[in-house]
Coordinates of C-alpha atoms in Angstrom, one line a residue:
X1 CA 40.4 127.5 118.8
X2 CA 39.7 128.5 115.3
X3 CA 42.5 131.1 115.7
X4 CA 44.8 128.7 116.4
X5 CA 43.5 127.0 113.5
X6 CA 44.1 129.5 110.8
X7 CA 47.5 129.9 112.1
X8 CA 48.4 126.6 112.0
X9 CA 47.1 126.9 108.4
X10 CA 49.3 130.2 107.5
X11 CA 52.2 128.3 109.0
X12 CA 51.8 125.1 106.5
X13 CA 51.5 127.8 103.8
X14 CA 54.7 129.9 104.6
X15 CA 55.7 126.1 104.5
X16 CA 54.7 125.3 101.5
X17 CA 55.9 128.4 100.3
X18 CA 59.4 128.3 101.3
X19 CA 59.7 124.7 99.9
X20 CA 58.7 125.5 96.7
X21 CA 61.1 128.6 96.5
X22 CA 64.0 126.5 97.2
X23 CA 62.8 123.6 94.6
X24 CA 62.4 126.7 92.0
X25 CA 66.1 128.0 93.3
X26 CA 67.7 124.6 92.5
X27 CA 65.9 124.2 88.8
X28 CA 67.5 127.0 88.1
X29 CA 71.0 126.4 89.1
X30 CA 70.7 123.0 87.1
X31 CA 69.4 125.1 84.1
X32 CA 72.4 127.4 85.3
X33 CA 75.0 124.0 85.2
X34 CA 73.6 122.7 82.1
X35 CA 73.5 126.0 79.9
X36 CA 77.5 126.1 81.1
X37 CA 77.8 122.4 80.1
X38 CA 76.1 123.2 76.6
X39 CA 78.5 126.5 75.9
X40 CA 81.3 124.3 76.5
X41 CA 80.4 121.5 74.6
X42 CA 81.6 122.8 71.1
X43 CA 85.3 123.8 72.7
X44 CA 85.6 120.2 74.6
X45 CA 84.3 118.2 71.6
X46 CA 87.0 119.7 69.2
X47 CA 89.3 119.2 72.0
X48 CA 88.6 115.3 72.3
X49 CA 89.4 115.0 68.6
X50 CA 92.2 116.9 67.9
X51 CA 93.4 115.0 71.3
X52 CA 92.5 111.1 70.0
X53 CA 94.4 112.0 66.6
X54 CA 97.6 113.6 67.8
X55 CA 97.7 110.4 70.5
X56 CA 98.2 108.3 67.0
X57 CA 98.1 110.1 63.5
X58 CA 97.7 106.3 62.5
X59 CA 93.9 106.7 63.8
X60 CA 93.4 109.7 61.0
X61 CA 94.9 107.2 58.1
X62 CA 92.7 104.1 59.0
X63 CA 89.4 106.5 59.3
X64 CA 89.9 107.7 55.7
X65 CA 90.8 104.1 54.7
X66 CA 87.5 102.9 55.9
X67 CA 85.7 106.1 54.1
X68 CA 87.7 104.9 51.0
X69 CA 86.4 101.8 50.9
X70 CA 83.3 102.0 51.3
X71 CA 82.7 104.9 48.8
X72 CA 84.3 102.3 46.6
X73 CA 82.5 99.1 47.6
X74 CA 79.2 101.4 47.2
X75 CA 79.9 101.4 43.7
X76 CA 78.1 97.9 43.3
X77 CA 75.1 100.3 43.7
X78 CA 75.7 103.5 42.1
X79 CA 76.8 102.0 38.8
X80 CA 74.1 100.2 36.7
X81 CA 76.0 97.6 34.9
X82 CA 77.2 96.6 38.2
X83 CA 73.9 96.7 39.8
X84 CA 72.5 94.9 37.3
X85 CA 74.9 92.2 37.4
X86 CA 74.9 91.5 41.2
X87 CA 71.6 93.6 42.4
X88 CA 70.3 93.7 45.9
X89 CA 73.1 91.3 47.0
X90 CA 75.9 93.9 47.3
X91 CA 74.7 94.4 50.3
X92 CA 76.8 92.4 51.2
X93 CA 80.1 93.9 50.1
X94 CA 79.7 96.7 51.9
X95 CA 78.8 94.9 55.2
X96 CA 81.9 92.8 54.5
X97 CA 83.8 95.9 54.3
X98 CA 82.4 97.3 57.8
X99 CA 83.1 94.4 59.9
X100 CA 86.1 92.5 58.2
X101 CA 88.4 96.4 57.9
X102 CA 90.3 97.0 61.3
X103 CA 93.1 99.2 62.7
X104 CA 96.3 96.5 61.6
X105 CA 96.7 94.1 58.4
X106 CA 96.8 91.4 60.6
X107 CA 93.7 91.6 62.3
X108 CA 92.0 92.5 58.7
X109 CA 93.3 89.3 57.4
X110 CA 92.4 87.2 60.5
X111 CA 88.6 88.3 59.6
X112 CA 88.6 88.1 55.9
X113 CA 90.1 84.8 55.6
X114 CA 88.0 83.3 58.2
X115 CA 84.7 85.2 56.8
X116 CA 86.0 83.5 53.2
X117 CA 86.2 80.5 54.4
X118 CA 83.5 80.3 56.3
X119 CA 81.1 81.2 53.7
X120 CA 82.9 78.5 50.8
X121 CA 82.6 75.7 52.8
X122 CA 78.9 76.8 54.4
X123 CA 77.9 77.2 50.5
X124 CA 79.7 73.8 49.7
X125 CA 77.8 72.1 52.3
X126 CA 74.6 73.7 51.8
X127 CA 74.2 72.7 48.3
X128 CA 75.3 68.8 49.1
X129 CA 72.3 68.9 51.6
X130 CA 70.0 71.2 49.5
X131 CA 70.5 68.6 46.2
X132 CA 70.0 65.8 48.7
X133 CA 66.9 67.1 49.8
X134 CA 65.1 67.7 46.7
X135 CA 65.1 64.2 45.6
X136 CA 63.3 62.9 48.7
X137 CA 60.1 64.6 48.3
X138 CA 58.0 67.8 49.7
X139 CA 57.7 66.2 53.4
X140 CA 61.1 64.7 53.8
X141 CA 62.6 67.8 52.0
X142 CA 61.9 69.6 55.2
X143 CA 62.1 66.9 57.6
X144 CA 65.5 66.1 56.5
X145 CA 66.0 70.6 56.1
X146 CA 65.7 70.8 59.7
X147 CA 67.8 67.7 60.9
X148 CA 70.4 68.9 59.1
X149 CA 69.7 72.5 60.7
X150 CA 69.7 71.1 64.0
X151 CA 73.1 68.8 63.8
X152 CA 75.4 71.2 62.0
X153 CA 74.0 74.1 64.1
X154 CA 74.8 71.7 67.2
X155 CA 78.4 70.3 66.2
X156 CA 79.3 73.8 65.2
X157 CA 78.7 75.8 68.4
X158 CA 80.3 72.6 70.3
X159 CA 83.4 73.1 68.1
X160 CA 83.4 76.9 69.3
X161 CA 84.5 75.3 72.6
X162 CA 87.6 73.9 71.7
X163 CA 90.5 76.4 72.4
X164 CA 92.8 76.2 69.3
X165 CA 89.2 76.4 67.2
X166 CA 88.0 79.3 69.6
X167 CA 91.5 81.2 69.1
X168 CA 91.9 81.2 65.8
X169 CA 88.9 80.3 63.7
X170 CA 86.1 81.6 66.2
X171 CA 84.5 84.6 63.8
X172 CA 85.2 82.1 60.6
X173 CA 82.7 79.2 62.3
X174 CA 80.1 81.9 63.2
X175 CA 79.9 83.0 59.6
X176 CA 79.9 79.2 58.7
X177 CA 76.8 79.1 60.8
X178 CA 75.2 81.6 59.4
X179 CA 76.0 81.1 56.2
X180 CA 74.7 77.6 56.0
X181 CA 71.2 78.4 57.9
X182 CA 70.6 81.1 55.6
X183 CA 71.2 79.0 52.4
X184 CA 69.3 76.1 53.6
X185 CA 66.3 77.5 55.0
X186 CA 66.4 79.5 52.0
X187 CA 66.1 76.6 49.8
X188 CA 62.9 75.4 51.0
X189 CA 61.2 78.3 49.5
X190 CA 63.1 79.9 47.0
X191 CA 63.7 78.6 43.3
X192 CA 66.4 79.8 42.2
X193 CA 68.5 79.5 45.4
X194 CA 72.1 78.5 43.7
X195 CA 72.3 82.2 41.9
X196 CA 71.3 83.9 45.2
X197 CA 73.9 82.1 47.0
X198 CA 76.3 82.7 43.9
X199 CA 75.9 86.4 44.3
X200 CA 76.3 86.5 47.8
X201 CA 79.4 84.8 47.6
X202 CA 80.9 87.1 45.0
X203 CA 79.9 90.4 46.5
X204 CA 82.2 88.9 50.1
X205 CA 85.1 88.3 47.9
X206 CA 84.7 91.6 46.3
X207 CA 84.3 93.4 50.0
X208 CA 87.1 90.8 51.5
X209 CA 89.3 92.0 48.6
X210 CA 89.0 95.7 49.1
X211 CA 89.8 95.5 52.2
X212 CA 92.8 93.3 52.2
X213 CA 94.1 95.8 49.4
X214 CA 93.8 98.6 51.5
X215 CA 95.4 97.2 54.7
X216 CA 98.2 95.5 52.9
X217 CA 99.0 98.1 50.2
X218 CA 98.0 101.5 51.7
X219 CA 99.6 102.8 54.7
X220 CA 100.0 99.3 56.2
X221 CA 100.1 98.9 60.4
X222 CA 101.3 95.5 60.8
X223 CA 100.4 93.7 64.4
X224 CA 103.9 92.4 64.4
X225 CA 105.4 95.8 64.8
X226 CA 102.4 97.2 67.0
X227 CA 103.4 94.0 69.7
X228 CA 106.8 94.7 69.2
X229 CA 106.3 99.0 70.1
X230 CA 104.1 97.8 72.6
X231 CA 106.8 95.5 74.8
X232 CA 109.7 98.4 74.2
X233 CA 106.7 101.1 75.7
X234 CA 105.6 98.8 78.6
X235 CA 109.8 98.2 79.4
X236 CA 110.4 102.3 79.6
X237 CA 107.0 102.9 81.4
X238 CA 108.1 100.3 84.0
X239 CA 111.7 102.2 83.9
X240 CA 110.0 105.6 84.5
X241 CA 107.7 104.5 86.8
X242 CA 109.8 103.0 89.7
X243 CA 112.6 105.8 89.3
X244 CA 109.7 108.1 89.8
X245 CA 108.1 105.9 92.7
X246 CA 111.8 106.3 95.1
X247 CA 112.1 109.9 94.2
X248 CA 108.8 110.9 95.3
X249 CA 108.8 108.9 98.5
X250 CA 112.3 110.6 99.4
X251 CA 110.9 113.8 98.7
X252 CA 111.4 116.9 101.1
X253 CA 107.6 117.4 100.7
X254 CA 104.7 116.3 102.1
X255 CA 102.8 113.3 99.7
X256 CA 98.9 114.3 99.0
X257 CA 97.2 111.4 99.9
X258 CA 93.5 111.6 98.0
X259 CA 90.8 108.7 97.7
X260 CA 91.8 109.1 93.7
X261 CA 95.7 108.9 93.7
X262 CA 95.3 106.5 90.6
X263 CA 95.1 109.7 88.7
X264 CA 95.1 109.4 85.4
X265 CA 98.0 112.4 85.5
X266 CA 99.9 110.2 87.9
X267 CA 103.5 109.5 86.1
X268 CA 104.0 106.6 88.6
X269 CA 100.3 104.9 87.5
X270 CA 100.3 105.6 84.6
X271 CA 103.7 104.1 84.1
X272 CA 102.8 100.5 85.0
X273 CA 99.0 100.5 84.1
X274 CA 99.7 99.9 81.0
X275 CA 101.8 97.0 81.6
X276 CA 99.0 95.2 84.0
X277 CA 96.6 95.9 81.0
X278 CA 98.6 94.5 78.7
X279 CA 97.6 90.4 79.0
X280 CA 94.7 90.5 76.2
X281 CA 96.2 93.3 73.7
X282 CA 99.1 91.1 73.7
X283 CA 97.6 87.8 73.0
X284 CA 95.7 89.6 70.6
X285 CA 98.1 91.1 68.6
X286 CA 100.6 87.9 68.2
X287 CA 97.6 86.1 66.9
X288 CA 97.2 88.4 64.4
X289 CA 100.8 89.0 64.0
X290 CA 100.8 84.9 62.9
X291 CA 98.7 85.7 59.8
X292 CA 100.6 88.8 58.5
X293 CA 102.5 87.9 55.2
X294 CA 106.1 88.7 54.9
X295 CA 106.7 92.3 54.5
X296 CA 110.6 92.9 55.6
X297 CA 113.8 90.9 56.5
X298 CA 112.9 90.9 60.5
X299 CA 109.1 90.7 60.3
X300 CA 109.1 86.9 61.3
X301 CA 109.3 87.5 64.7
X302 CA 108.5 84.6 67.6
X303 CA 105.1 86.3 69.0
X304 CA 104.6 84.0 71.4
X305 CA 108.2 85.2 73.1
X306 CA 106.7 89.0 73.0
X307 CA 103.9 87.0 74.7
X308 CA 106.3 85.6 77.6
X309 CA 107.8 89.1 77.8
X310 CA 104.7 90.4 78.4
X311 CA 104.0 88.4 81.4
X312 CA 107.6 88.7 82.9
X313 CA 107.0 91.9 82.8
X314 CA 103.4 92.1 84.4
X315 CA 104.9 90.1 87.3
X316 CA 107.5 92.9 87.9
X317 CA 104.6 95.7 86.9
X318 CA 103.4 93.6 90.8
X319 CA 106.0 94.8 92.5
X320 CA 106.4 98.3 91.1
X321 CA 102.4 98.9 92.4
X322 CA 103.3 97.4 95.8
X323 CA 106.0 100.0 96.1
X324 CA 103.6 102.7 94.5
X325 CA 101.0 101.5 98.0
X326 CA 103.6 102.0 100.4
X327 CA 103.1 105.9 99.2
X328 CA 99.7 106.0 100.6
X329 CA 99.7 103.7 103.3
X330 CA 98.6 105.4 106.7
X331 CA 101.7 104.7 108.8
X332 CA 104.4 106.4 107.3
X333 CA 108.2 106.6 108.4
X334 CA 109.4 110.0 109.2
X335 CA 111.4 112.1 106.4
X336 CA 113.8 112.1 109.6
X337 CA 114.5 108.6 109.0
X338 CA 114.2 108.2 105.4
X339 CA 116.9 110.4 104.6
X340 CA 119.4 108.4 106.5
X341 CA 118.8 105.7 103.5
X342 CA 117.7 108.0 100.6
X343 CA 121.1 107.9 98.8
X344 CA 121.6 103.6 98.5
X345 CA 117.5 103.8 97.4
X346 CA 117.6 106.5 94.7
X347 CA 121.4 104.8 93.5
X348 CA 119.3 101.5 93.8
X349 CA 116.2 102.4 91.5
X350 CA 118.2 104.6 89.0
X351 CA 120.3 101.3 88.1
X352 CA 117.0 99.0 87.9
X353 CA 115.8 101.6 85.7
X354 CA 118.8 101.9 83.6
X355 CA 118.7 98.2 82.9
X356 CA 114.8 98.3 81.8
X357 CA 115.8 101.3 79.9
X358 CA 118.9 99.0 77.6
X359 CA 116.7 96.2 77.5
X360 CA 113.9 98.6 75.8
X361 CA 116.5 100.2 73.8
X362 CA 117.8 96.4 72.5
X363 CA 114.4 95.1 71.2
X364 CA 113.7 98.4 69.6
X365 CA 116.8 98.5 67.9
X366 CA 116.7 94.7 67.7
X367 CA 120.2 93.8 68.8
X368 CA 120.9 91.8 71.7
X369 CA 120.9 93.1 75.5
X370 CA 124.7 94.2 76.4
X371 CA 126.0 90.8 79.2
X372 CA 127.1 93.7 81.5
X373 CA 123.7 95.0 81.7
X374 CA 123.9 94.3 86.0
X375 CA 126.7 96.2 86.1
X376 CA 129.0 96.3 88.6
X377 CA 126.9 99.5 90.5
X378 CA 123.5 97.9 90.7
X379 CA 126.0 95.6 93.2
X380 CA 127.1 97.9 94.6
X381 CA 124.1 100.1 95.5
X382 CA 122.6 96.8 96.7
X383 CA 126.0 95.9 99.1
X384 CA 125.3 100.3 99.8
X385 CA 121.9 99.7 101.0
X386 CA 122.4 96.6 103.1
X387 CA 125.2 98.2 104.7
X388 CA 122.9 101.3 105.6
X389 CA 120.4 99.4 107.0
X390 CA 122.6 97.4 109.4
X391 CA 124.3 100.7 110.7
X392 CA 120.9 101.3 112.7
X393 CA 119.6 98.2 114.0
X394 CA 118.1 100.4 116.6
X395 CA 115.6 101.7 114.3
X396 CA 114.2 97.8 113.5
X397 CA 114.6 96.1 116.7
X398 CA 113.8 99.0 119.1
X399 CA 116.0 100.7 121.5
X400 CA 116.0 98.4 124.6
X401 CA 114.2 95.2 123.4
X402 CA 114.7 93.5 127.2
X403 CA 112.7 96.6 128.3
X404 CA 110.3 96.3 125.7
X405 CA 109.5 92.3 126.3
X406 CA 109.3 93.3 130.0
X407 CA 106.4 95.6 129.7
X408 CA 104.5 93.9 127.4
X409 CA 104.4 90.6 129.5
X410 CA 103.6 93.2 132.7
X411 CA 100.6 94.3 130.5
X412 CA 99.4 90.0 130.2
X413 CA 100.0 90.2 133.5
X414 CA 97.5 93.6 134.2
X415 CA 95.3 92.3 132.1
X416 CA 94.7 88.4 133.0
X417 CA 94.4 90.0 137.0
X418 CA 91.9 92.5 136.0
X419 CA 90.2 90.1 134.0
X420 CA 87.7 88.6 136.7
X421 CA 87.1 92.2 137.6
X422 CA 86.5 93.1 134.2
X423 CA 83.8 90.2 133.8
X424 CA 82.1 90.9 137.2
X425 CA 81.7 94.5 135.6
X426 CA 80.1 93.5 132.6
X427 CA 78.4 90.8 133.6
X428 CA 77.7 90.7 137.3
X429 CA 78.4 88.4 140.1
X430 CA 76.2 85.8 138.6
X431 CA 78.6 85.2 135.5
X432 CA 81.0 83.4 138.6
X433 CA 79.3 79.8 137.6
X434 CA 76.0 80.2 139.3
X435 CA 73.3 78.0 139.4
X436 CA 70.6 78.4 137.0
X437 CA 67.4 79.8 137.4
X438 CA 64.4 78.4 135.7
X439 CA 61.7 81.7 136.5
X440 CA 60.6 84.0 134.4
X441 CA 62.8 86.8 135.9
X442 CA 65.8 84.6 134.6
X443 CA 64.6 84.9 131.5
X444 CA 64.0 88.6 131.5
X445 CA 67.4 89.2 133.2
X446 CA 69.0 86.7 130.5
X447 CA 67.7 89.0 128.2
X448 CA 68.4 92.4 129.4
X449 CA 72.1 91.7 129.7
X450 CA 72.2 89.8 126.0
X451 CA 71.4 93.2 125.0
X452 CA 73.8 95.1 126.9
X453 CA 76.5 92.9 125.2
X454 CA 75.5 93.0 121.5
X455 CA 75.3 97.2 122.1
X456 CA 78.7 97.2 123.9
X457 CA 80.1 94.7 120.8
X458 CA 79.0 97.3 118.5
X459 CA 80.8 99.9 120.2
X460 CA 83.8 98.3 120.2
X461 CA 83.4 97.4 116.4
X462 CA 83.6 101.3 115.9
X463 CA 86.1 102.0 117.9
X464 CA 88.3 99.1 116.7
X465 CA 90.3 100.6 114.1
X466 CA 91.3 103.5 115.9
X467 CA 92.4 101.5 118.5
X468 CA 94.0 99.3 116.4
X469 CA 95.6 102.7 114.7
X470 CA 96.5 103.8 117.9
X471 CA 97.6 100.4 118.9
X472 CA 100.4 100.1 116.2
X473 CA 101.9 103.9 116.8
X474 CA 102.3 102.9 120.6
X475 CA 105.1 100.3 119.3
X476 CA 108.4 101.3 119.5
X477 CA 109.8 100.3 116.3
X478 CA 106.6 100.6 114.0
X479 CA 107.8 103.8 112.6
X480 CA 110.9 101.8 110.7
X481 CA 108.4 99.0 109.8
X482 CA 107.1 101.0 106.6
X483 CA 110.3 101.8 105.4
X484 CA 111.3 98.2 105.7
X485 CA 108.2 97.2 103.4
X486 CA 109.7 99.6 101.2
X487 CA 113.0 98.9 100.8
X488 CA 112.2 94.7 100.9
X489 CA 110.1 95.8 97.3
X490 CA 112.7 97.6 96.2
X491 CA 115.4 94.4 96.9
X492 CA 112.6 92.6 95.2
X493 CA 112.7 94.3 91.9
X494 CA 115.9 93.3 91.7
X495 CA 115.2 89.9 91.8
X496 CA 112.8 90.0 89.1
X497 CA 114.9 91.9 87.1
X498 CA 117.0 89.1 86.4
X499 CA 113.4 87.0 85.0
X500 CA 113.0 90.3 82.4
X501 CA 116.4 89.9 81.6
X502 CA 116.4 86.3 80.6
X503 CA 113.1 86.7 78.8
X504 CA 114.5 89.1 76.3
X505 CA 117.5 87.3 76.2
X506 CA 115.6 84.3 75.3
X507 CA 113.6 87.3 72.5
X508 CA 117.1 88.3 71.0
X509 CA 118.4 84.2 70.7
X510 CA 115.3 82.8 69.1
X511 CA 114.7 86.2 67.1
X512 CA 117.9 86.1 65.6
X513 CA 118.7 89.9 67.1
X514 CA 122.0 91.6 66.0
X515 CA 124.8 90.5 68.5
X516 CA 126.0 93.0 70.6
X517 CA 129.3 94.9 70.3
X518 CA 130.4 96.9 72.2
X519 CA 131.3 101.2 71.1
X520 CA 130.0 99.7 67.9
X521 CA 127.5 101.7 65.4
X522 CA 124.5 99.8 64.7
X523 CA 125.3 99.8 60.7
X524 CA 128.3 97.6 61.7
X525 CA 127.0 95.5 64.3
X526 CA 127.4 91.9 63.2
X527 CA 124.3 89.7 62.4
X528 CA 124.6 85.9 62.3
X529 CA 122.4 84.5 59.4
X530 CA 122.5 81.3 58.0
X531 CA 123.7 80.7 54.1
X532 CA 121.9 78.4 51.8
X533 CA 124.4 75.3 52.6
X534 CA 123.7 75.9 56.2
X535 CA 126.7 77.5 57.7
X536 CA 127.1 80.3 60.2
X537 CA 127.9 83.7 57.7
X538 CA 128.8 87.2 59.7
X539 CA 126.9 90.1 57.5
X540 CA 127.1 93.9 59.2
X541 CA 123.6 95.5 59.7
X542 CA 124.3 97.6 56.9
X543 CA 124.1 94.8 54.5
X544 CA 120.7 93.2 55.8
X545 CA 118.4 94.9 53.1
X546 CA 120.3 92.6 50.4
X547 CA 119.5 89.7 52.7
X548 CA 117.6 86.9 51.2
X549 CA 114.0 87.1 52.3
X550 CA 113.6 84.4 54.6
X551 CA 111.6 83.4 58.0
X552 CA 113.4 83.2 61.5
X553 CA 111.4 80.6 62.9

């Protein structure tokens, strides 16, 4: 017994032993990982950088803008007549400078002028309440302090509700707020209150200033022209994506299907993620765009249009992702059978994508979209492809559809006669209506077989989608049904083609583009302006830099 013991003992130590050997072997593989992870870390930092600035050089400019400005808004401090004249307050300037300074002018002058004005009529409205306060005594002073803190601090944040207010003046009414409960609280304890409020006041014009200076007058990147890159981008990703999308499911070879086929290296994906992403910049940037001053003959630009563009274009971006699925769903029709329509499809996409491609081309170029843009071969390819698909109607309805309809109703027929069977099976001879028993073997019984069923419904729930896999491969024609997804998406393109088209037609009318001429060179493309007695005058594109400087509303 006490041998047995001591073995049982050496057993839990050999145990032990091995346990903590492997928990020693797998610290040092993560030591192992993370020393690799740390050698690598200087290469893949300097990697990420040099990668983020050759994406936009624009990102380099605006970094040395913001150092600029606040080695000169930091100034306040490091020169003593200036410190003396503002003191501790310029602060304030060079937290101006760090939230109001962003990447385009518009955006910079969206938050200046709202932080501006927030802050004069904050001040305006804090001394009104401050003088009235002082002439009702110590008590009421704060009484009447706090009312005011409570009513204004109220109405405000309501007003933050309201859309237009929430669009456009959302960061100004926070600064109003904050403003005003600083001053007035303020107030209460401090003296001289008017000079502090004076100061603070100066020191956000001087920041707002600086940085309006340097977005307007230094290296400018105006929202306007960022929405308008962005809408020619989204048009040739959308071009490149769905050429790319028919090409690769006509391929000779095999498609990888992976859980992560939204691959960040995917041309297809990341053709049209962009586009789908595209709802919030978009909005964002024709708001600023509205604030941007004028800057060039065509920077007047109807942002809400780009705004409609945008979402025309998200709606085809739909379709373009539906046809990307039918790459990766589990039923796919044989190469066999996709090469006897590969021609008509690839003709078909290489003409949807040649229109995206002209109307990118006209809004960059800002000219209006040719009328022949469906050309007569996107007809065509479209009368090709219909014509393809009715020359094997064998494919889609099955080879002998009587035969088909004949063994499936034989199958109801199977299955309704073996279905008292079945239920005698699983449930027993009792199931047949019987009468019911009120003992305590009933009960047991009743129980036993409620068991059986929920353990038999379980099985089946596993087994469901291979049977259901299984299932659809035993039809006849459900090798043609993917292909017949595919090509319905690619008919459908077409049809919201025509909705892209008439939004950037609507672009090029309200915009004022360059008419169209055709085999003619953009310097002598005719523009259509309107002279100061209001009459229709043809200029050539060459002339539009001695154009008056007007708006095209």
């Amino acid at each position: 017994m006490f041998s047995g013991f001591l073995m049982g003992m050496e057993k839990a130590m050999a145990g032990e032993t091995e346990s903590m050997r492997g928990k020693i072997d797998r610290a040092k593989k993560r030591l192992v990982i993370f020393g690799e992870k740390m050698r690598k870390l200087p290469g893949s930092t300097w990697e990420t950088i040099g990668k983020v600035g050759r994406e936009d050089p624009r990102r380099v400019i605006h970094a040395l803008k913001v150092g600029l400005s606040l080695t000169l808004v930091s100034l306040l401090y490091l020169m003593e007549p200036l410190f003396k004249g503002i003191g501790q307050n310029s602060i304030w300037a060079v937290m101006t400078v760090v939230v109001v300074l962003e990447f385009t002018a518009g955006a910079t002058l969206c938050k200046g002028l709202n932080r501006g004005l927030g802050t004069l009529l904050a001040g305006s409205l804090a001394f009104g309440i401050g003088y009235v306060a002082e002439e009702s005594g110590r008590v009421l002073q704060a009484i009447f302090i706090g009312a005011a803190v409570f009513f204004i601090g109220t109405a405000s944040t309501y007003t933050r509700f309201v859309p237009y207010i929430k669009k456009n003046y959302d960061y100004g009414v926070v600064i109003f707020l904050l403003t005003f409960n600083l001053i007035t609280v303020s107030s209460y304890r401090v003296e001289d209150v008017v000079k502090i409020a004076h100061d603070r006041f100066y020191t956000i014009a001087i920041g707002c200033g600086i940085c309006l200076l340097m977005s307007l007058l230094v290296f400018p990147n105006w929202s306007g022209e960022e929405l308008h890159n962005s809408s020619v981008s989204n048009l040739e990703g959308l071009a490149k994506s769905i050429e790319a999308c028919v090409k690769e499911y006509f391929s000779e070879e095999e498609a990888k299907v992976t859980e992560d086929y939204k691959s960040s290296e995917d041309p297809i994906y990341k053709g049209y993620k962009a586009v789908l992403d595209s709802k919030s910049i978009d909005e964002t940037l024709a708001l600023h765009a509205s604030w941007e001053p004028r800057h060039s003959w065509h920077c007047r630009f109807p942002w809400q249009q780009y705004v409609k563009l945008g979402c025309g274009l998200r709606h085809f971006g739909y379709t373009v992702v539906a046809l990307h699925g039918c790459l990766q769903t589990e039923i796919q029709t044989p190469r066999t059978v996709r090469a006897l329509f590969k021609d008509p499809c690839i003709r078909l996409s290489a003409e949807v994508s040649k229109a995206l491609k002209e109307l990118a081309e006209s809004i960059r170029s800002r000219r209006q979209c040719s009328p022949e843009i469906l050309s007569d071969h996107l007809h065509q390819s479209l009368s090709d492809l219909n014509t393809a698909l009715k020359s094997q109607p064998r494919l889609f309805l099955g080879p002998n559809t009587n035969q088909s309809t004949n063994n499936i109703l034989a199958n109801l027929a199977a299955a309704d006669a073996t279905a008292p069977q079945k239920l005698e099976k699983h449930f027993g001879p009792s199931s047949k209506l019987s009468s019911f028993k009120t003992d305590s073997s009933a009960l047991i019984e009743w129980k036993s077989r409620r068991a059986s069923e929920q353990a038999k419904e379980n099985e089946r729930k596993v087994l469901r989608p291979t049977l259901s896999k299984i299932a659809i491969m035993s039809l006849e024609f459900s090798e043609a049904l993917p292909f017949a997804a595919f090509a319905s998406l690619l008919v459908e393109t077409v049809a919201r083609l025509d909705l892209v088209i008439e939004e950037v037609e609507e672009l090029g009318r309200v915009a004022r583009f360059k008419e169209y001429r055709d085999g003619a060179d953009d310097d002598h493309v005719v523009v259509v302006v309107n002279n100061c007695e209001g009459r229709k005058v043809e200029k050539n594109a060459g002339d539009l830099n001695h154009l008056p400087s007007h708006g095209a509303d």
